[in-house]
Amino acid sequence: MAQCSVRSCETCESSPGRRFCMDCEQFFCKACELSENANAEVKTLICEQHQEKFTYYCNTYDAASKTQPRLDKEVKSAEGSISGAKQQIVYSRLTLKNFEDETDKAKREIVGRVVLIVNALDATKYAYLKSVEKHRLKEVQKMNQEIIKIEKETENGVEVLDKMKSSIDGQKNIILMDAVSNMMNT
């Protein structure tokens, strides 16, 4: 099992190290950290020989104040990105809504056009059916008149035929009588 080493304070070496100073590259316990903070002002002295700040003191506590503007900039950038993302979401939702509205409109137009076409086809169908029915009635009437005419002619022909048969039968009877009478006379 891996062990985690607990660093001790590198100043007093008796307490566990709580904080790491990046400039000193040392761990400090709470007491030594307070001491380090208290001595920070003393350590900002200027070298009398070079007229420059001493560079061997801890800047860890100044690092936060130097990092704050960069963090503020990062936060503003992140907020800007979030704001942009929110605007993109609103724009995307609006675009989606417009797309759905246009789709619904197109569907309604298609249904409307189909209704018009179906109505036009129905009107044409009814006009053709009416025309066909009118023609059928006319032809049926014409054929019925022809049939009636043929029936009358047939009836007349039957009557004439019957008369002819009667006449022939009557003549046969006369001829037969003449033949019988001739036979009797002989």
C-alpha positions as semicolon CSV with decimal commas, in nm:
position;residue;x (nm);y (nm);z (nm)
1;M;0,000;0,000;0,000
2;A;0,139;0,336;-0,099
3;Q;0,214;0,573;0,181
4;C;0,157;0,944;0,171
5;S;0,431;1,132;0,344
6;V;0,315;1,419;0,561
7;R;0,553;1,706;0,526
8;S;0,658;1,879;0,841
9;C;0,718;2,250;0,876
10;E;1,061;2,322;0,735
11;T;1,113;2,616;0,969
12;C;1,041;2,463;1,312
13;E;1,042;2,098;1,197
14;S;0,807;2,001;1,482
15;S;0,459;2,065;1,336
16;P;0,302;1,937;1,015
17;G;0,336;2,171;0,717
18;R;0,008;2,339;0,627
19;R;0,106;2,574;0,353
20;F;0,371;2,567;0,083
21;C;0,550;2,890;-0,005
22;M;0,633;2,893;-0,374
23;D;0,905;3,156;-0,340
24;C;1,082;2,990;-0,046
25;E;0,985;2,644;-0,165
26;Q;0,915;2,546;0,195
27;F;0,624;2,409;0,398
28;F;0,507;2,616;0,697
29;C;0,298;2,526;1,000
30;K;0,033;2,770;1,123
31;A;0,264;2,941;1,374
32;C;0,552;2,976;1,128
33;E;0,312;3,097;0,858
34;L;0,196;3,378;1,088
35;S;0,560;3,460;1,159
36;E;0,633;3,463;0,785
37;N;0,342;3,701;0,729
38;A;0,455;3,928;1,011
39;N;0,808;3,946;0,871
40;A;0,691;4,010;0,515
41;E;0,700;4,386;0,570
42;V;1,051;4,369;0,708
43;K;1,167;4,171;0,410
44;T;1,057;4,433;0,157
45;L;1,354;4,648;0,231
46;I;1,565;4,802;-0,042
47;C;1,929;4,717;-0,078
48;E;2,133;5,026;0,003
49;Q;2,415;4,924;-0,227
50;H;2,206;4,839;-0,539
51;Q;1,895;5,047;-0,468
52;E;1,673;4,747;-0,551
53;K;1,427;4,542;-0,350
54;F;1,566;4,241;-0,175
55;T;1,464;3,933;-0,372
56;Y;1,503;3,673;-0,097
57;Y;1,170;3,700;0,077
58;C;0,833;3,523;0,037
59;N;0,597;3,651;-0,232
60;T;0,333;3,378;-0,179
61;Y;0,091;3,621;-0,018
62;D;0,143;3,879;-0,290
63;A;0,083;3,608;-0,554
64;A;-0,290;3,602;-0,479
65;S;-0,318;3,976;-0,535
66;K;-0,124;3,942;-0,860
67;T;-0,336;3,645;-0,968
68;Q;-0,667;3,818;-0,891
69;P;-0,675;4,038;-1,208
70;R;-0,595;3,734;-1,422
71;L;-0,868;3,534;-1,247
72;D;-1,110;3,826;-1,287
73;K;-1,026;3,829;-1,657
74;E;-1,084;3,452;-1,679
75;V;-1,414;3,485;-1,490
76;K;-1,528;3,764;-1,723
77;S;-1,425;3,554;-2,022
78;A;-1,618;3,255;-1,883
79;E;-1,919;3,476;-1,812
80;G;-1,895;3,610;-2,167
81;S;-1,883;3,255;-2,301
82;I;-2,184;3,160;-2,089
83;S;-2,370;3,470;-2,205
84;G;-2,282;3,386;-2,565
85;A;-2,395;3,027;-2,512
86;K;-2,725;3,149;-2,362
87;Q;-2,775;3,382;-2,659
88;Q;-2,696;3,092;-2,893
89;I;-2,954;2,880;-2,709
90;V;-3,216;3,155;-2,744
91;Y;-3,126;3,198;-3,112
92;S;-3,135;2,821;-3,169
93;R;-3,474;2,792;-2,998
94;L;-3,607;3,079;-3,206
95;T;-3,467;2,919;-3,521
96;L;-3,624;2,586;-3,422
97;K;-3,959;2,757;-3,354
98;N;-3,945;2,934;-3,691
99;F;-3,856;2,606;-3,860
100;E;-4,149;2,428;-3,693
101;D;-4,383;2,715;-3,786
102;E;-4,265;2,706;-4,148
103;T;-4,303;2,327;-4,155
104;D;-4,657;2,353;-4,018
105;K;-4,735;2,625;-4,273
106;A;-4,600;2,407;-4,557
107;K;-4,811;2,114;-4,435
108;R;-5,123;2,333;-4,427
109;E;-5,047;2,459;-4,778
110;I;-5,003;2,103;-4,904
111;V;-5,331;1,996;-4,744
112;G;-5,503;2,304;-4,891
113;R;-5,368;2,232;-5,238
114;V;-5,467;1,867;-5,216
115;V;-5,819;1,972;-5,113
116;L;-5,837;2,205;-5,414
117;I;-5,710;1,933;-5,648
118;V;-5,949;1,674;-5,501
119;N;-6,239;1,919;-5,532
120;A;-6,143;1,994;-5,893
121;L;-6,116;1,620;-5,969
122;D;-6,451;1,556;-5,800
123;A;-6,613;1,836;-6,001
124;T;-6,463;1,697;-6,323
125;K;-6,571;1,343;-6,227
126;Y;-6,927;1,458;-6,155
127;A;-6,938;1,655;-6,482
128;Y;-6,821;1,349;-6,679
129;L;-7,060;1,119;-6,494
130;K;-7,346;1,361;-6,558
131;S;-7,254;1,381;-6,926
132;V;-7,229;1,002;-6,953
133;E;-7,562;0,959;-6,773
134;K;-7,727;1,217;-7,000
135;H;-7,590;1,039;-7,307
136;R;-7,701;0,702;-7,163
137;L;-8,054;0,828;-7,103
138;K;-8,068;0,971;-7,454
139;E;-7,944;0,644;-7,606
140;V;-8,176;0,434;-7,388
141;Q;-8,471;0,647;-7,496
142;K;-8,366;0,619;-7,859
143;M;-8,324;0,240;-7,830
144;N;-8,657;0,206;-7,650
145;Q;-8,825;0,396;-7,934
146;E;-8,653;0,163;-8,183
147;I;-8,765;-0,140;-7,983
148;I;-9,122;-0,009;-7,967
149;K;-9,113;0,060;-8,340
150;I;-8,980;-0,291;-8,412
151;E;-9,237;-0,442;-8,176
152;K;-9,518;-0,256;-8,359
153;E;-9,379;-0,362;-8,694
154;T;-9,349;-0,719;-8,568
155;E;-9,704;-0,711;-8,437
156;N;-9,820;-0,570;-8,770
157;G;-9,622;-0,839;-8,950
158;V;-9,776;-1,108;-8,727
159;E;-10,122;-0,970;-8,799
160;V;-10,052;-0,966;-9,172
161;L;-9,912;-1,318;-9,148
162;D;-10,212;-1,435;-8,954
163;K;-10,437;-1,281;-9,216
164;M;-10,236;-1,447;-9,487
165;K;-10,259;-1,780;-9,308
166;S;-10,631;-1,735;-9,271
167;S;-10,659;-1,641;-9,630
168;I;-10,446;-1,937;-9,734
169;D;-10,642;-2,165;-9,509
170;G;-10,960;-2,022;-9,657
171;Q;-10,831;-2,079;-10,007
172;K;-10,718;-2,430;-9,918
173;N;-11,064;-2,501;-9,797
174;I;-11,207;-2,369;-10,124
175;I;-10,958;-2,569;-10,328
176;L;-11,022;-2,871;-10,113
177;M;-11,392;-2,829;-10,159
178;D;-11,347;-2,788;-10,528
179;A;-11,138;-3,105;-10,536
180;V;-11,393;-3,293;-10,328
181;S;-11,672;-3,161;-10,542
182;N;-11,484;-3,262;-10,859
183;M;-11,437;-3,605;-10,720
184;M;-11,790;-3,639;-10,642
185;N;-11,890;-3,529;-10,978
186;T;-11,683;-3,779;-11,147
